[in-house]
CSV table of C-alpha atoms in Angstrom, one decimal:
chain,number,residue,atom,x,y,z
J,119,MET,CA,21.6,34.8,-40.6
J,120,ARG,CA,22.5,32.0,-38.3
J,121,PRO,CA,25.9,30.2,-38.4
J,122,LEU,CA,25.1,27.3,-39.6
J,123,LEU,CA,22.8,28.3,-42.7
J,124,VAL,CA,26.1,30.9,-43.1
J,125,ALA,CA,28.3,27.6,-42.9
J,126,ALA,CA,26.3,25.6,-45.5
J,127,LEU,CA,26.0,28.6,-47.9
J,128,PHE,CA,29.8,28.9,-47.7
J,129,ALA,CA,30.6,25.1,-48.0
J,130,ALA,CA,27.8,25.2,-50.9
J,131,ALA,CA,29.4,27.9,-52.7
J,132,SER,CA,33.8,26.5,-52.3
J,133,ASN,CA,32.3,23.1,-53.3
J,134,GLY,CA,31.0,24.4,-56.6
J,135,GLN,CA,34.0,26.1,-57.6
J,136,LEU,CA,36.2,23.1,-56.9
J,137,LEU,CA,34.0,20.8,-58.6
J,138,GLY,CA,33.8,22.6,-61.5
J,139,PHE,CA,37.5,23.3,-61.6
J,140,PHE,CA,38.3,19.3,-61.4
J,141,ASP,CA,35.9,18.6,-64.1
J,142,THR,CA,37.8,20.6,-65.8
J,143,VAL,CA,41.1,19.7,-65.1
J,144,PHE,CA,39.7,15.6,-65.8
J,145,PRO,CA,37.0,15.6,-68.0
J,146,GLY,CA,35.8,12.2,-68.5
J,147,HIS,CA,35.9,10.8,-65.2
J,148,GLY,CA,32.3,10.4,-64.2
J,149,GLN,CA,29.2,12.3,-65.5
J,150,GLU,CA,30.4,15.9,-66.2
J,151,GLN,CA,28.7,18.8,-65.2
J,152,PRO,CA,27.2,21.3,-66.9
J,153,SER,CA,30.3,24.1,-67.5
J,154,VAL,CA,30.0,26.7,-65.7
J,155,THR,CA,32.1,28.6,-68.0
J,156,THR,CA,31.0,31.6,-70.6
J,157,GLY,CA,30.8,30.7,-74.6
J,158,SER,CA,34.3,32.8,-74.7
J,159,GLU,CA,35.8,30.9,-71.8
J,160,SER,CA,35.2,27.6,-73.8
J,161,ARG,CA,37.6,28.3,-76.4
J,162,VAL,CA,40.4,28.8,-73.9
J,163,PRO,CA,43.0,25.7,-73.6
J,164,VAL,CA,42.2,23.5,-70.8
J,165,GLY,CA,45.3,24.7,-68.8
J,166,LYS,CA,44.7,28.5,-69.2
J,167,ARG,CA,41.2,27.7,-68.2
J,168,ALA,CA,42.4,25.8,-64.7
J,169,ASP,CA,44.7,28.6,-64.1
J,170,SER,CA,41.6,31.4,-64.2
J,171,ALA,CA,39.5,29.0,-61.6
J,172,ILE,CA,42.1,28.6,-59.4
J,173,MET,CA,43.0,32.3,-59.9
J,174,LYS,CA,39.6,33.3,-58.3
J,175,ILE,CA,39.7,30.7,-55.4
J,176,LYS,CA,42.9,33.2,-54.8
J,177,LYS,CA,41.3,35.9,-55.1
J,178,ILE,CA,38.7,35.3,-51.6
J,179,PRO,CA,40.0,37.6,-49.2
J,180,GLN,CA,42.2,35.8,-46.5
J,181,GLU,CA,39.6,37.6,-43.3
J,182,ASP,CA,36.9,36.0,-45.0
J,183,LEU,CA,38.2,32.1,-45.3
J,184,GLU,CA,39.6,33.0,-41.5
J,185,LYS,CA,35.6,33.9,-40.8
J,186,ALA,CA,34.1,31.1,-42.7
J,187,LYS,CA,36.3,28.7,-40.7
J,188,LYS,CA,35.1,30.5,-37.6
J,189,ILE,CA,32.0,30.4,-38.3
J,190,ALA,CA,32.1,26.1,-39.5
J,191,SER,CA,33.9,25.6,-36.2
J,192,LEU,CA,31.5,27.1,-33.9
J,193,ALA,CA,28.1,25.5,-36.4
J,194,LEU,CA,30.3,21.8,-35.3
J,195,LYS,CA,30.5,22.7,-31.6
J,196,GLN,CA,27.1,23.6,-31.6
J,197,ALA,CA,25.5,20.4,-33.5
J,198,ASP,CA,28.0,18.5,-31.7
J,199,GLN,CA,26.2,20.5,-27.8
J,200,LEU,CA,23.3,19.9,-28.9
J,201,LYS,CA,23.4,16.2,-29.6
J,202,ARG,CA,25.2,16.1,-26.2
J,203,TYR,CA,22.2,18.1,-24.8
J,204,ARG,CA,19.7,15.7,-26.6
J,205,ASP,CA,20.9,13.0,-25.4
J,206,THR,CA,21.2,13.5,-21.8
J,207,VAL,CA,17.2,15.2,-21.8
J,208,ASN,CA,16.2,11.8,-23.3
J,209,GLY,CA,18.1,10.2,-20.3
J,210,LEU,CA,16.4,12.2,-18.3
J,211,GLU,CA,12.9,11.9,-19.0
J,212,LYS,CA,13.4,8.1,-19.3
J,213,GLU,CA,15.2,8.0,-15.8
J,214,THR,CA,12.4,10.2,-14.4
J,215,SER,CA,9.2,8.1,-15.9
J,216,SER,CA,10.9,5.2,-13.8
J,217,ALA,CA,11.5,6.9,-10.9
J,218,GLN,CA,8.1,8.0,-10.4
J,219,THR,CA,6.8,4.3,-11.0
J,220,CYS,CA,9.4,2.9,-8.5
J,221,TYR,CA,8.4,5.3,-5.7
J,222,ASP,CA,3.8,4.5,-7.3
J,223,ASN,CA,4.7,0.9,-6.6
J,224,TYR,CA,6.1,1.3,-3.1
J,225,GLN,CA,3.1,3.7,-2.1
J,226,LYS,CA,0.7,0.8,-3.1
J,227,LYS,CA,2.6,-2.6,-2.2
J,228,SER,CA,2.2,-1.3,1.2
J,229,GLN,CA,2.9,-4.4,3.1
J,230,GLN,CA,6.1,-5.1,0.9
J,231,ALA,CA,6.7,-1.1,2.4
J,232,LEU,CA,5.5,-3.0,6.2
J,233,GLY,CA,8.7,-5.4,6.2
J,234,ASP,CA,10.9,-3.7,4.7
J,235,PRO,CA,10.7,0.2,4.5
J,236,LEU,CA,14.0,0.7,3.4
J,237,SER,CA,13.0,-1.1,0.0
J,238,ILE,CA,12.6,2.7,-0.7
J,239,GLY,CA,16.7,3.1,-1.4
J,240,ASP,CA,16.1,1.4,-5.1
J,241,CYS,CA,13.4,4.4,-5.8
J,242,ASP,CA,16.2,6.9,-4.3
J,243,LYS,CA,19.0,5.4,-6.8
J,244,GLN,CA,16.3,5.9,-9.2
J,245,TYR,CA,15.8,9.7,-7.9
J,246,PHE,CA,19.4,10.4,-7.5
J,247,GLN,CA,20.4,9.6,-10.7
J,248,VAL,CA,17.5,12.4,-12.1
J,249,GLN,CA,19.3,14.8,-10.5
J,250,SER,CA,22.2,14.1,-12.0
J,251,LEU,CA,21.1,13.8,-15.2
J,252,LEU,CA,19.2,17.0,-14.9
J,253,GLY,CA,22.5,18.4,-13.7
J,254,GLU,CA,24.5,17.3,-17.0
J,255,ALA,CA,21.9,19.0,-18.8
J,256,ARG,CA,22.1,22.6,-17.0
J,257,ALA,CA,25.6,21.8,-17.5
J,258,ILE,CA,25.6,21.7,-21.1
J,259,SER,CA,23.3,24.3,-21.6
J,260,GLN,CA,26.0,26.5,-19.8
J,261,GLU,CA,29.0,26.0,-21.6
J,262,ARG,CA,30.6,28.6,-23.7
J,263,ASP,CA,28.5,29.1,-26.9
J,264,PHE,CA,25.7,26.6,-27.0
J,265,PRO,CA,22.5,28.1,-29.0
J,266,ASP,CA,19.6,30.2,-27.5
J,267,SER,CA,16.8,29.2,-26.0
J,268,SER,CA,14.7,30.2,-30.0
J,269,TRP,CA,17.4,27.0,-31.3
J,270,ILE,CA,16.3,25.1,-28.1
J,271,TYR,CA,12.7,25.9,-29.1
J,272,ASP,CA,13.4,25.1,-32.8
J,273,VAL,CA,14.5,21.6,-32.5
J,274,LYS,CA,11.4,20.6,-30.1
J,275,LEU,CA,13.8,20.3,-26.6
J,276,PRO,CA,12.8,21.8,-23.4
J,277,ASP,CA,15.2,24.5,-22.1
J,278,VAL,CA,16.2,22.8,-18.7
J,279,ARG,CA,17.6,26.3,-18.1
J,280,ASP,CA,14.2,28.6,-18.3
J,281,GLY,CA,12.0,28.5,-15.2
J,282,ARG,CA,9.2,30.7,-16.1
J,283,THR,CA,5.3,28.6,-15.3
J,284,SER,CA,4.2,30.5,-18.4
J,285,LEU,CA,5.2,30.8,-21.8
J,286,GLN,CA,8.2,28.5,-21.5
J,287,GLY,CA,7.4,26.2,-24.7
J,288,GLU,CA,5.0,22.7,-24.5
J,289,GLU,CA,8.2,20.9,-24.0
J,290,THR,CA,9.5,22.7,-20.5
J,291,LYS,CA,6.4,22.5,-19.5
J,292,GLN,CA,6.4,18.7,-19.9
J,293,LEU,CA,9.7,17.9,-18.4
J,294,GLN,CA,8.8,20.7,-15.2
J,295,ASP,CA,5.3,18.7,-14.7
J,296,ILE,CA,6.5,15.2,-14.9
J,297,LEU,CA,9.7,16.8,-12.7
J,298,GLN,CA,7.3,18.3,-9.9
J,299,ALA,CA,4.9,15.0,-9.9
J,300,LEU,CA,8.1,12.9,-9.0
J,301,THR,CA,9.4,15.9,-6.1
J,302,LYS,CA,5.6,14.9,-5.3
J,303,ILE,CA,5.4,11.5,-4.9
J,304,ALA,CA,9.0,10.9,-3.6
J,305,GLY,CA,7.9,13.5,-0.2
J,306,GLN,CA,4.6,11.0,-0.5
J,307,ALA,CA,6.8,7.7,-0.1
J,308,VAL,CA,8.7,9.0,2.0
J,309,THR,CA,6.1,9.4,4.0
J,310,ILE,CA,5.2,5.9,3.9
J,311,GLN,CA,8.6,5.5,4.5
J,312,LYS,CA,8.1,6.5,8.1
J,313,GLN,CA,5.0,5.5,9.0
J,314,ALA,CA,5.8,2.3,7.9
J,315,GLU,CA,8.8,2.4,10.2
J,316,ARG,CA,7.1,3.8,13.0
J,317,LEU,CA,4.8,0.5,12.9
J,318,GLN,CA,7.3,-1.9,12.5
J,319,ASP,CA,7.1,-3.0,16.2
J,320,TYR,CA,3.0,-3.1,16.0
J,321,HIS,CA,2.9,-5.2,13.0
J,322,SER,CA,5.5,-7.6,14.3
J,323,LYS,CA,3.1,-8.0,17.6
J,324,MET,CA,0.0,-8.5,15.3
J,325,GLN,CA,1.8,-11.3,13.7
J,326,GLY,CA,3.0,-13.1,16.8
J,327,LEU,CA,-0.9,-12.6,17.9
J,328,ASP,CA,-1.9,-13.3,14.7
J,329,ALA,CA,-0.1,-17.0,15.3
J,330,ALA,CA,-1.6,-17.4,19.0
J,331,ILE,CA,-4.9,-16.8,17.8
J,332,SER,CA,-4.7,-19.5,14.7
J,333,GLU,CA,-2.6,-22.3,17.7
J,334,ASN,CA,-5.7,-21.5,20.2
J,335,LYS,CA,-8.2,-22.1,17.8
J,336,LYS,CA,-7.0,-24.9,16.8
J,337,CYS,CA,-6.6,-26.4,20.2
J,338,TYR,CA,-10.5,-25.6,21.4
J,339,SER,CA,-11.8,-27.4,18.0
J,340,ALA,CA,-9.6,-30.6,18.9
J,341,PHE,CA,-10.7,-30.5,22.2
J,342,TYR,CA,-14.3,-30.0,21.5
J,343,GLU,CA,-13.8,-32.9,18.8
J,344,LYS,CA,-12.1,-35.7,21.6
J,345,ALA,CA,-14.8,-34.7,24.1
J,346,LYS,CA,-18.3,-35.1,22.2
J,347,LYS,CA,-16.7,-38.2,20.6
J,348,ASP,CA,-15.9,-39.5,24.0
J,349,GLY,CA,-17.1,-37.4,27.0
J,350,VAL,CA,-15.1,-36.6,29.9
J,351,GLU,CA,-15.9,-38.0,33.1
J,352,SER,CA,-15.2,-35.4,35.5
J,353,VAL,CA,-14.9,-31.9,35.9
J,354,GLU,CA,-11.2,-32.7,36.5
J,355,ALA,CA,-10.9,-34.7,33.6
J,356,LEU,CA,-11.9,-31.3,31.9
J,357,GLU,CA,-9.7,-28.6,33.5
J,358,ALA,CA,-6.7,-30.8,32.7
J,359,ALA,CA,-8.0,-31.6,29.4
J,360,MET,CA,-8.8,-27.7,28.8
J,361,LYS,CA,-5.0,-26.7,30.2
J,362,PRO,CA,-3.0,-26.0,27.1
J,363,CYS,CA,-6.2,-24.6,25.5
J,364,ASN,CA,-6.7,-22.2,28.4
J,365,GLU,CA,-3.1,-21.5,28.7
J,366,GLY,CA,-3.2,-20.6,25.0
J,367,TYR,CA,-6.1,-18.2,25.7
J,368,ALA,CA,-3.9,-16.9,28.6
J,369,GLN,CA,-0.9,-16.4,26.2
J,370,VAL,CA,-3.6,-14.7,23.2
J,371,GLN,CA,-4.4,-12.3,25.7
J,372,ALA,CA,-1.0,-10.8,26.7
J,373,LYS,CA,-0.1,-10.7,23.3
J,374,LEU,CA,-3.0,-8.8,22.9
J,375,GLY,CA,-2.3,-6.7,26.0
J,376,GLU,CA,1.1,-6.0,24.6
J,377,ALA,CA,-0.4,-4.8,21.0
J,378,GLN,CA,-3.0,-2.5,22.2
J,379,LYS,CA,-0.8,-0.7,24.9
J,380,LEU,CA,1.9,0.5,21.7
J,381,ALA,CA,-1.5,1.5,19.5
J,382,LYS,CA,-2.4,3.4,22.8
J,383,GLU,CA,0.5,5.4,22.7
J,384,ALA,CA,0.4,9.5,21.7
J,385,ASP,CA,2.3,9.3,18.7
J,386,PHE,CA,0.9,6.0,16.7
J,387,PRO,CA,-1.0,6.0,13.5
J,388,GLY,CA,-4.3,6.9,13.3
J,389,ALA,CA,-7.1,4.6,11.1
J,390,ASP,CA,-6.3,5.8,8.3
J,391,VAL,CA,-3.0,4.8,8.2
J,392,LEU,CA,-3.6,1.3,9.9
J,393,ALA,CA,-6.3,0.7,7.3
J,394,ARG,CA,-4.0,1.4,4.5
J,395,PHE,CA,-1.4,-1.0,6.0
J,396,GLU,CA,-3.8,-3.3,6.4
J,397,LEU,CA,-3.6,-3.2,10.3
J,398,PRO,CA,-6.9,-3.9,12.7
J,399,ASN,CA,-7.6,-0.9,15.1
J,400,LEU,CA,-7.3,-2.1,18.3
J,401,ARG,CA,-8.2,1.1,20.4
J,402,ASP,CA,-11.7,0.9,18.3
J,403,GLY,CA,-13.9,-0.6,20.3
J,404,PHE,CA,-16.9,0.8,18.5
J,405,GLU,CA,-17.9,-1.8,16.7
J,406,SER,CA,-20.4,0.1,14.0
J,407,SER,CA,-16.5,2.0,13.0
J,408,GLN,CA,-14.3,-0.9,12.6
J,409,ASP,CA,-12.5,-1.7,9.8
J,410,ALA,CA,-13.3,-5.2,7.9
J,411,GLU,CA,-9.8,-6.4,9.4
J,412,THR,CA,-10.7,-4.8,13.0
J,413,GLN,CA,-13.4,-6.5,13.0
J,414,LYS,CA,-12.2,-9.5,11.8
J,415,TYR,CA,-10.2,-9.5,14.9
J,416,TRP,CA,-12.2,-8.8,17.6
J,417,GLN,CA,-15.0,-12.1,16.4
J,418,GLU,CA,-11.8,-14.1,16.1
J,419,LEU,CA,-10.9,-13.1,20.1
J,420,GLU,CA,-14.7,-13.2,21.1
J,421,GLU,CA,-15.1,-16.7,18.9
J,422,LEU,CA,-11.9,-18.2,22.0
J,423,THR,CA,-13.9,-16.5,24.4
J,424,LYS,CA,-17.1,-18.3,24.1
J,425,ALA,CA,-14.7,-21.7,23.0
J,426,LYS,CA,-13.5,-21.4,26.4
J,427,ASP,CA,-16.1,-20.6,28.3
J,428,GLY,CA,-18.4,-23.4,27.3
J,429,THR,CA,-18.0,-26.7,28.1
J,430,ALA,CA,-20.8,-26.8,30.1
J,431,GLU,CA,-21.6,-29.9,27.8
J,432,VAL,CA,-19.1,-32.2,27.5
J,433,ILE,CA,-19.3,-34.1,30.8
J,434,LYS,CA,-20.7,-38.2,29.9
J,435,GLU,CA,-24.0,-37.9,31.0
J,436,ASP,CA,-23.6,-41.6,32.4
J,437,SER,CA,-20.6,-40.9,34.3
J,438,LYS,CA,-20.5,-41.6,37.7
J,439,GLU,CA,-20.0,-37.4,38.3
J,440,ALA,CA,-22.8,-36.5,36.0
J,441,LYS,CA,-25.2,-39.4,38.4
J,442,GLU,CA,-24.1,-37.1,41.6
J,443,LEU,CA,-24.9,-34.3,39.9
J,444,ASP,CA,-27.8,-35.3,39.0
J,445,ALA,CA,-29.1,-37.0,41.9
J,446,ALA,CA,-27.7,-33.7,43.9
J,447,VAL,CA,-29.9,-31.2,41.8
J,448,ALA,CA,-33.4,-33.4,41.8
J,449,GLY,CA,-33.0,-33.4,45.9
J,450,GLU,CA,-31.9,-29.7,46.4
J,451,ILE,CA,-35.3,-29.0,44.1
J,452,ASP,CA,-36.9,-31.7,45.5
J,453,SER,CA,-35.8,-30.3,49.5
J,454,VAL,CA,-36.8,-26.4,47.9
J,455,VAL,CA,-39.5,-27.4,46.8
J,456,ASN,CA,-41.4,-29.3,49.6
J,457,ALA,CA,-39.7,-26.9,52.4
J,458,THR,CA,-41.6,-23.9,50.3
J,459,LEU,CA,-44.8,-25.8,49.7
J,460,HIS,CA,-45.3,-27.0,53.1
J,461,ASN,CA,-44.2,-24.0,54.8
J,462,TRP,CA,-46.7,-22.1,52.5
J,463,VAL,CA,-50.0,-24.5,53.0
J,464,LYS,CA,-49.6,-23.7,56.9
J,465,TYR,CA,-49.0,-20.3,57.0
J,466,VAL,CA,-52.6,-20.5,55.1
J,467,ALA,CA,-54.2,-22.7,57.4
J,468,PHE,CA,-53.2,-20.8,60.1
J,469,GLN,CA,-54.0,-17.3,59.1
J,470,GLU,CA,-57.5,-19.0,58.4
J,471,VAL,CA,-58.1,-20.3,61.9
J,472,LYS,CA,-56.6,-16.5,62.9
J,473,ASN,CA,-60.2,-14.9,60.7
J,474,GLY,CA,-62.3,-17.1,62.6
J,475,ALA,CA,-62.5,-20.1,60.3
J,476,SER,CA,-62.7,-24.0,61.6
J,477,ALA,CA,-60.4,-26.4,60.9
J,478,GLU,CA,-61.8,-28.2,58.7
J,479,ALA,CA,-62.2,-25.2,56.6
J,480,ALA,CA,-58.8,-23.9,57.4
J,481,MET,CA,-56.9,-27.4,56.0
J,482,LYS,CA,-59.6,-26.8,53.2
J,483,SER,CA,-58.2,-23.7,52.2
J,484,ALA,CA,-55.3,-24.8,53.1
J,485,LYS,CA,-55.1,-27.4,50.2
J,486,GLU,CA,-56.5,-25.4,47.5
J,487,GLN,CA,-53.6,-22.8,48.0
J,488,GLY,CA,-51.4,-25.3,47.9
J,489,ALA,CA,-52.6,-26.9,44.9
J,490,LYS,CA,-52.9,-23.4,43.3
J,491,PHE,CA,-48.7,-22.8,43.6
J,492,ILE,CA,-47.6,-25.9,42.8
J,493,GLN,CA,-49.7,-25.2,39.4
J,494,GLU,CA,-48.7,-21.4,39.1
J,495,LEU,CA,-44.8,-23.2,39.6
J,496,LEU,CA,-45.4,-25.8,36.6
J,497,LYS,CA,-46.3,-22.6,34.5
J,498,LYS,CA,-43.6,-21.6,35.9
J,499,SER,CA,-41.2,-24.2,34.8
J,500,ASP,CA,-43.1,-24.0,31.3
J,501,GLU,CA,-41.6,-20.9,31.0
J,502,ILE,CA,-38.2,-21.0,31.6
J,503,ALA,CA,-38.3,-23.9,29.9
J,504,ASP,CA,-39.2,-22.2,26.6
J,505,SER,CA,-37.0,-19.9,26.9
J,506,ALA,CA,-33.9,-22.6,27.3
J,507,ILE,CA,-34.8,-24.4,24.1
J,508,LYS,CA,-35.0,-20.5,22.3
J,509,ASP,CA,-31.8,-19.5,23.8
J,510,PRO,CA,-29.6,-22.7,24.3
J,511,PRO,CA,-26.6,-22.1,25.8
J,512,GLU,CA,-23.3,-21.0,23.5
J,513,ARG,CA,-20.6,-23.2,23.0
């Protein structure tokens, strides 16, 4: 029979005798209890009945009283141990859940981890508290006279002393599962912390590249807006107006080179890690395999290059330099066409005379070939114009 049950039965028996005694000695005080005396005892005077009850108590052997005291003391001690154990286990389960949530959030908020990898320390504090509470629960369970596992099972508490992986009881298994889950997610979070620390320099350089790209886009946008409105008088004026933007473009390329240099290091994290932290993979030159973040960067860089090179139409059409350029180009075209046509006609006439034709026949044939040359040239010019209209210069 378990100690608590024995103590309870003993206390009940003892209290019953004492209550009977007090009811007999002091009748009329409160509701009277049914008499525990026999018919013959009811005729015994009150004083003698009291003496008789006292004599019955005195008849309990001293050694039994000592045993009862020890049993009661043990029961109280074990009740206190169980209470402290229950409170500690409840705190352990609560702290384990909180620590697991903390580590889970650390993993999900990758940008926060990247900005401050050591923020995992808040989760580590909770993890250490879990270890402390687990140690405290084990210490209580190892105290002298702590109830055996069957008691723990009966009161629906996990047994921290039970290391079995089967037949350990539902409550014990549940505690084992959440502790194992915490250990697993804590390990994953530590891996992410190390990756975040490794990527901090790359992240910083990408932030600098972001800022440089943004400023350079603004510069080119402002330049073209002004150029389209006011025009540019000369190539020299164009170069002067473009200089700040081109210098910004050079800075973008320099920052890009620094980031790419880091990305090519041997121990640099792979594409899956970069994607988790929402960072572009600047090593990836294959457009089909690029993630959205990487594609965004290459597209922005390509747009900047087009903005830098697309300055052909910003010079004023009526500017002195534009007129001089038009005249020079037109003169060059006339010169080339006239010289080519002259040489072609002369060549045809020479070949005709060489083949025995008369001078008049040779001139006629040369003129016909000249006209044909002009027609072919015009046809070719139309093809070039059509192509230019279909594929206008990129801006």
